[in-house]
Short mmCIF file of C-alpha atoms in Angstrom, two decimals:
data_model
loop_
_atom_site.label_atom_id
_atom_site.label_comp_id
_atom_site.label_asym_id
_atom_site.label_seq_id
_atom_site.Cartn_x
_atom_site.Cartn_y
_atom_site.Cartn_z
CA UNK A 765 -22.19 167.38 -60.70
CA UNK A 766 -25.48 165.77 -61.31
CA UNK A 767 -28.56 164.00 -59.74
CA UNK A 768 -32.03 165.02 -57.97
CA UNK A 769 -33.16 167.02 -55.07
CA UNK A 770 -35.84 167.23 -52.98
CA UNK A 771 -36.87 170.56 -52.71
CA UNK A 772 -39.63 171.76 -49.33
CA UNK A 773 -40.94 174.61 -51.65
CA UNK A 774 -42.03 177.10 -48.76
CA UNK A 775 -45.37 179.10 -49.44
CA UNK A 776 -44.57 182.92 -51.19
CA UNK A 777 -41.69 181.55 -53.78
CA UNK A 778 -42.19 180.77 -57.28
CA UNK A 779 -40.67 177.31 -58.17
CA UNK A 780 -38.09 179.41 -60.19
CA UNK A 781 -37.24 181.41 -57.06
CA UNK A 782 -36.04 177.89 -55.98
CA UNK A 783 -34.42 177.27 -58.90
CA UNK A 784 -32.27 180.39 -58.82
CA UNK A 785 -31.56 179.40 -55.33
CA UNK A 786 -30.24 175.85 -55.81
CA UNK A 787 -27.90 177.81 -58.70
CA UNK A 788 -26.42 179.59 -56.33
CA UNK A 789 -26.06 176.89 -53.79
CA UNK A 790 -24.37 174.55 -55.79
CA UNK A 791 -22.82 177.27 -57.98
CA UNK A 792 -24.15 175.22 -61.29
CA UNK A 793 -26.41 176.98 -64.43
CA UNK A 794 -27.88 173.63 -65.31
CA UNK A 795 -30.81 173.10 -63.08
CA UNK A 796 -34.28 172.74 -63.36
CA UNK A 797 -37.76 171.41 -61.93
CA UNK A 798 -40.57 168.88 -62.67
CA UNK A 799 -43.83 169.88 -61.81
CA UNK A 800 -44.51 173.40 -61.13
CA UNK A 801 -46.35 174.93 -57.57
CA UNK A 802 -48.20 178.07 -57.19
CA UNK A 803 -46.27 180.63 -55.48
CA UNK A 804 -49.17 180.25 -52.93
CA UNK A 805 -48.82 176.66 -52.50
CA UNK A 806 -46.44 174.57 -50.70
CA UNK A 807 -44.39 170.84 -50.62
CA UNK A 808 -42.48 168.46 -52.98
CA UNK A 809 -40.69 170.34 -55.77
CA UNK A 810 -38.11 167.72 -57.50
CA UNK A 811 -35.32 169.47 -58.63
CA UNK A 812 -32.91 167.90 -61.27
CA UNK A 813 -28.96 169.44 -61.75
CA UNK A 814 -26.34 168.42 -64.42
CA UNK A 815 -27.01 165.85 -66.90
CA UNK A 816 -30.13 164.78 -65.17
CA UNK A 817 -32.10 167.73 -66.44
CA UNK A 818 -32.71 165.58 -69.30
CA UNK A 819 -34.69 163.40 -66.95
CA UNK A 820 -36.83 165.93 -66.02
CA UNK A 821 -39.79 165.09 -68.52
CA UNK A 822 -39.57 161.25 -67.03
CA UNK A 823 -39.94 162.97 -63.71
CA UNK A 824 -43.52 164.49 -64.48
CA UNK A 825 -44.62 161.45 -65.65
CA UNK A 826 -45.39 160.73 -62.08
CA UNK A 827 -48.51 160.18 -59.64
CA UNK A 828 -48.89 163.06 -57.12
CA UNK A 829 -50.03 163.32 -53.74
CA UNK A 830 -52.09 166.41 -53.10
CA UNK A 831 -53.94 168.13 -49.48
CA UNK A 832 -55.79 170.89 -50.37
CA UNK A 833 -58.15 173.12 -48.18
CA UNK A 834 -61.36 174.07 -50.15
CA UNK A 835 -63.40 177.05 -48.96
CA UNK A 836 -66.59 177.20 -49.38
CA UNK A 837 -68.95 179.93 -49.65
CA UNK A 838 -67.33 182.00 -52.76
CA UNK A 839 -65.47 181.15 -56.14
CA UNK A 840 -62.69 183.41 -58.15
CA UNK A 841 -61.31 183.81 -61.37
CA UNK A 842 -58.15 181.63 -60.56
CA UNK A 843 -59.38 178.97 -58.74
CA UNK A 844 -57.91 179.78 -55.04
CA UNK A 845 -58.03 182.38 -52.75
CA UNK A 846 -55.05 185.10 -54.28
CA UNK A 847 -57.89 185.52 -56.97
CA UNK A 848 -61.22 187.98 -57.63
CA UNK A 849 -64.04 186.65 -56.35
CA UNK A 850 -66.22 186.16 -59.19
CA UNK A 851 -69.10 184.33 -56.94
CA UNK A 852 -70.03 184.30 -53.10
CA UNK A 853 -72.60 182.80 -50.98
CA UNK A 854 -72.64 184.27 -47.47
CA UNK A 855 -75.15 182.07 -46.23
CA UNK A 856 -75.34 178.60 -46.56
CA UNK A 857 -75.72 174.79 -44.67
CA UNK A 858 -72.78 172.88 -44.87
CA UNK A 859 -73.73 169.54 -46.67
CA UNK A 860 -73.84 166.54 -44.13
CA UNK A 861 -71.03 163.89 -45.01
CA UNK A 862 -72.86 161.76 -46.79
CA UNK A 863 -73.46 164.52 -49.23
CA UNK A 864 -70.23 165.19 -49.19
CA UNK A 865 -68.95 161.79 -49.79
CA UNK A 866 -71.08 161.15 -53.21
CA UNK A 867 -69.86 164.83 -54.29
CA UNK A 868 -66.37 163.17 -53.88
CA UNK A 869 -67.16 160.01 -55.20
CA UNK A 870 -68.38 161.13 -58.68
CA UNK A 871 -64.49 162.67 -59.06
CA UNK A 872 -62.70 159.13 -58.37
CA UNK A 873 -61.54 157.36 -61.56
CA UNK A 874 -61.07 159.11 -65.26
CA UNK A 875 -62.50 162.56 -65.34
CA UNK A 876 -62.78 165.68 -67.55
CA UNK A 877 -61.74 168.87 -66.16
CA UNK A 878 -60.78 172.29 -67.17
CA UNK A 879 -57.57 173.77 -65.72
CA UNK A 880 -57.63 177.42 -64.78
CA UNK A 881 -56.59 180.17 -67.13
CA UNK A 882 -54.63 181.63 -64.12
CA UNK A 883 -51.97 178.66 -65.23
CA UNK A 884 -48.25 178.03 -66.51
CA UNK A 885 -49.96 176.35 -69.12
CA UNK A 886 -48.70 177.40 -72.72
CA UNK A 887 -51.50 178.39 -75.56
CA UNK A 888 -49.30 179.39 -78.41
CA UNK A 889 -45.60 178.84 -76.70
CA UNK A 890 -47.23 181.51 -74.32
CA UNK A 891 -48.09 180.97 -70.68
CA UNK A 892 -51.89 181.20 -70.20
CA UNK A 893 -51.56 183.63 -67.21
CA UNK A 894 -49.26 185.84 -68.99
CA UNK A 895 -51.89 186.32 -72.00
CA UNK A 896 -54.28 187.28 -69.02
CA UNK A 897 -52.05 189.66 -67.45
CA UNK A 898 -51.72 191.44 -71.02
CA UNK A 899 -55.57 191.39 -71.25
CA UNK A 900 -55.91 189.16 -73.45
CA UNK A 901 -58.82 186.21 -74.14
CA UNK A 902 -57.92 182.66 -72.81
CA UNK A 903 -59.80 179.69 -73.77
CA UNK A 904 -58.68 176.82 -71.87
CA UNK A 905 -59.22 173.18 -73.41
CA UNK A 906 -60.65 170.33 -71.15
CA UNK A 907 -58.39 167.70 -70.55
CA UNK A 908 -58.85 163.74 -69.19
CA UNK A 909 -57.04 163.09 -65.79
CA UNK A 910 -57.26 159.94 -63.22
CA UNK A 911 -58.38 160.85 -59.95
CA UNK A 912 -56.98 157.42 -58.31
CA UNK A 913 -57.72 157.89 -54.71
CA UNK A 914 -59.88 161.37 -52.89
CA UNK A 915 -60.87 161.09 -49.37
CA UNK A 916 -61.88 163.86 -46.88
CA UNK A 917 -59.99 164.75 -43.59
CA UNK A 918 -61.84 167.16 -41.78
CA UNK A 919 -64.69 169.50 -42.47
CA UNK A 920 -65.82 172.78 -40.61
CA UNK A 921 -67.96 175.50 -40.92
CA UNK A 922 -66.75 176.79 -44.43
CA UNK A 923 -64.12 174.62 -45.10
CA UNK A 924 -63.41 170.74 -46.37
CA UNK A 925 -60.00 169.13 -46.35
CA UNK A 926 -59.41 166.70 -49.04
CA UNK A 927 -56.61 164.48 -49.96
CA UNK A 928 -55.76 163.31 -53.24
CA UNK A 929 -53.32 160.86 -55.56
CA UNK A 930 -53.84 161.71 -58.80
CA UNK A 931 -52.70 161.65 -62.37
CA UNK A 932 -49.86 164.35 -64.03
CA UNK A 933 -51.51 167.25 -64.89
CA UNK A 934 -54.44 167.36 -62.84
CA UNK A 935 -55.07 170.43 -61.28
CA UNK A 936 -56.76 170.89 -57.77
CA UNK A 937 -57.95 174.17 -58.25
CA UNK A 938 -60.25 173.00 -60.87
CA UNK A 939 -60.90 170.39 -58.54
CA UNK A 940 -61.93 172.14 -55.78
CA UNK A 941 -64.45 174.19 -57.75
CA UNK A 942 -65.84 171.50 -59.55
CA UNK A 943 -66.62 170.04 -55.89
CA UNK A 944 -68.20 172.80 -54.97
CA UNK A 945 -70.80 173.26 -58.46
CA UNK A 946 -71.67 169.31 -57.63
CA UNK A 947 -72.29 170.67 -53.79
CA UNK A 948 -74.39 173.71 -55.27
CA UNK A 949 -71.89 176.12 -53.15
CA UNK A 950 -69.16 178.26 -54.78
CA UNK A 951 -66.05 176.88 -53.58
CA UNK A 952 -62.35 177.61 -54.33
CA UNK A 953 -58.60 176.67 -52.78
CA UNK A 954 -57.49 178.33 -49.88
CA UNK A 955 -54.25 176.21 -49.44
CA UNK A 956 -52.28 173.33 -51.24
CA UNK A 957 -49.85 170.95 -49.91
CA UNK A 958 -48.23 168.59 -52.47
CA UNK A 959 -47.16 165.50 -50.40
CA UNK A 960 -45.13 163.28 -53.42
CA UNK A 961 -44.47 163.37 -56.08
CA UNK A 962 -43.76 159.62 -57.77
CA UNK A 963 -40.84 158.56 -54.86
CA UNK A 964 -40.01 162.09 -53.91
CA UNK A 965 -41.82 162.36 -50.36
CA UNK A 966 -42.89 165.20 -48.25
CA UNK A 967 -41.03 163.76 -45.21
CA UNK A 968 -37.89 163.88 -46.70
CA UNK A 969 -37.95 166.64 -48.63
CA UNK A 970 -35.31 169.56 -47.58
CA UNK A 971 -35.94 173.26 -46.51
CA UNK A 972 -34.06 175.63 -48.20
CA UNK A 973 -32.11 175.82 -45.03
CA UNK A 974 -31.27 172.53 -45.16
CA UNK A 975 -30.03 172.12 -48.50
CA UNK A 976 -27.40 175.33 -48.37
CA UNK A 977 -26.03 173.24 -45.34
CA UNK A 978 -26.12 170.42 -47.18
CA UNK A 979 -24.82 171.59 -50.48
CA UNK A 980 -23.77 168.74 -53.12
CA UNK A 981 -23.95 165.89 -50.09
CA UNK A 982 -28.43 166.29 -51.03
CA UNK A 983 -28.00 165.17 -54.34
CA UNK A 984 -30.05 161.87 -54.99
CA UNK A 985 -29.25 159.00 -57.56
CA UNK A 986 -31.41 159.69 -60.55
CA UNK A 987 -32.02 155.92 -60.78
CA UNK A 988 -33.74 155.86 -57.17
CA UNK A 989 -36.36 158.00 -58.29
CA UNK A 990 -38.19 156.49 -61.63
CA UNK A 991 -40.00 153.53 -60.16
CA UNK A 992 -42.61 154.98 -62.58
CA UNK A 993 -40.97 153.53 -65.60
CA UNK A 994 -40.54 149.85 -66.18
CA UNK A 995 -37.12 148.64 -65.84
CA UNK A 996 -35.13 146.91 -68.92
CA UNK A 997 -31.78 145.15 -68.33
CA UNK A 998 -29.68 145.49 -71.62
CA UNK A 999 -27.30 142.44 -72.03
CA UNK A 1000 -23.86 143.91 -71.13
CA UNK A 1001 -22.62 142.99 -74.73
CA UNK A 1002 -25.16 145.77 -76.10
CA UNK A 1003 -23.97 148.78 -73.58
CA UNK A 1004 -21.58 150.30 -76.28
CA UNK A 1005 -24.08 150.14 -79.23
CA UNK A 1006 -27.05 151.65 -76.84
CA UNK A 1007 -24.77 154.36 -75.46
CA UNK A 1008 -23.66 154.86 -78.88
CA UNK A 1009 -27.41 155.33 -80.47
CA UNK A 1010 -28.24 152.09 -81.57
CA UNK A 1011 -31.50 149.91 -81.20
CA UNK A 1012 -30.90 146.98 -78.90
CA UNK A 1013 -31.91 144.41 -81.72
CA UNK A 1014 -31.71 141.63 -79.04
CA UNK A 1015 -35.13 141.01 -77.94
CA UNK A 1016 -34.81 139.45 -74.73
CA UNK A 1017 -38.82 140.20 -74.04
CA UNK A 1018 -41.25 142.16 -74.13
CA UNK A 1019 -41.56 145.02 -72.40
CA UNK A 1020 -45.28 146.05 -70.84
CA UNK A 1021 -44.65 150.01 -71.51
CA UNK A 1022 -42.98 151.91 -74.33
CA UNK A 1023 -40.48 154.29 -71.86
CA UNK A 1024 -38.13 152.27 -70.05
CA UNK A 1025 -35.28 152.72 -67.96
CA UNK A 1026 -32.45 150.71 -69.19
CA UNK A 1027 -29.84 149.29 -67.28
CA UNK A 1028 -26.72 147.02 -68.12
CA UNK A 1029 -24.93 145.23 -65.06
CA UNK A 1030 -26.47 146.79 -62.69
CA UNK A 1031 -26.11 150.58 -63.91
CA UNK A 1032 -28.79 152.72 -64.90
CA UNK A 1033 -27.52 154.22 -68.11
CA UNK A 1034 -30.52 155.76 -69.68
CA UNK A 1035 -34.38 155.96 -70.88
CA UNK A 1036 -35.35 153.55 -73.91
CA UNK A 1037 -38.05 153.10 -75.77
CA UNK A 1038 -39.63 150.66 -77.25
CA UNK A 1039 -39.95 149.83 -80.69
CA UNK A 1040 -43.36 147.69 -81.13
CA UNK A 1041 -42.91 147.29 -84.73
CA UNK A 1042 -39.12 145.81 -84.66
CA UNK A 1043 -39.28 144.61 -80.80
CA UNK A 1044 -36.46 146.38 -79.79
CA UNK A 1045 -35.03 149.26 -77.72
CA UNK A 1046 -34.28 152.40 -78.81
CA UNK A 1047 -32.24 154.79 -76.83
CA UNK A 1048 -33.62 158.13 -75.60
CA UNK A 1049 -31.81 159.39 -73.75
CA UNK A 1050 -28.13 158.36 -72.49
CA UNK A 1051 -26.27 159.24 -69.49
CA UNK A 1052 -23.05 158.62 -70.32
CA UNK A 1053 -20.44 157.49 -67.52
#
């Protein structure tokens, strides 16, 4: 049993709650996720079983599609509203949409930003919330992300609703309270929606509901699901020697990016990469028949 699912994460689960739910489902150990949520947050969670676990770093690769709520008027420690409130502002005028529109603008394109220390990233092999929990001093590194297309939805009285596609490992909490320091209002994230993630969609992502009903019939072709990656099409008389470890050595072209999916007739039988300095593929990883 092998292949991809598209997981609904509900609000109030940890994306390994849903792992240890799909285990139990489809009664298999090897499962795991690209992309993590806040327990807090909600949408796409791509979940990869079997053999295609070892797709899984391909997977986060991806563009996302973010809607986040941003509330205005206070900030915490951990970027969204389960946090302490480290800054409020009880009073204030709610820029007009102009404002708001060059706040947003000066976020579009390549950006610097530091994720929050409240975070499943690792300092050390350690998760960066965990060294908080234990008390102990986190120093979070800035990091370059693309910010490819942020538009507001709706504003009210306190609150701005923003949707985003952006890069892997961008982080909207960060983003939301950078907004609000360009603003000159504490801000922070009261909800998050993620929408896609590469070709995994919102709209036809399952509930949990749906997917114990469903059982193995949910699991999606690995190969549908990596438009990300430029395609390669091994000549058939090299599909031994690749699935066996060997470069290609037969140049057919050049490829524009250095991961590849490879095919031969028509099958997808693994991620390549490509060797600049000989012009040829390597295999990376093979999914054997």
């Amino acid at each position: 049993m092998g292949g991809f699912l598209n997981v609904l994460k509900p609000p109030g689960m940890t994306s390994h709650d849903v792992i240890g739910f799909v285990r139990r489902v489809l009664h298999v150990k090897r499962v795991g996720h690209a992309g993590t949520l806040d327990p807090a947050a909600a949408g796409v969670l791509p979940v990869a079983v079997g053999a295609s676990t070892r797709l899984i770093e391909y997977l986060e690769l991806a563009d996302k599609t973010y809607r986040a709520e941003v509330k205005l008027g206070l900030a915490t420690d951990s970027g969204d509203d389960t946090g302490e409130i480290i800054e409020s502002m009880p009073e204030f005028t709610l820029p007009d949409a102009e404002t708001i529109e060059a706040a947003l603008a000066r976020f579009r394109g390549r950006i610097t930003q530091v994720p929050p220390a409240h975070s499943a990233i690792k300092i050390g092999g350690r998760r960066a919330c965990d060294l908080l929990r234990e008390g102990k001093k986190v120093d979070m590194s800035s990091r370059e992300v693309t910010i490819h297309r942020l538009e507001l939805l709706a504003c009210r009285k306190d609150t701005l609703l923003i949707d985003t596609d952006c890069s892997k490992g961008t982080y909207i909490r960060s983003l939301c309270a950078d907004l609000g320091v360009v603003l000159g209002i504490p801000a922070t994230m009261a909800f998050l929606v993620r929408r896609r993630v590469g070709d995994f969609a919102l709209e036809d992502a399952l509930t949990l509901e749906e997917l114990k009903e469903r059982g193995a019939s949910a699991l999606l072709a690995p190969s549908d699901f990596l438009s990300h990656l430029e395609r390669y099409d091994l000549n058939p008389l090299r599909e031994k020697a690749f699935c066996n470890g060997l470069a290609t050595g037969e140049r057919q072209h050049i490829p524009q990016s250095d991961t590849l999916k490879v095919y031969a007739s028509g099958r997808f039988i693994g991620i390549g990469r490509f060797d600049r300095s000989n012009k040829e593929v390597v295999p990376v990883k093979v999914l054997k028949p």
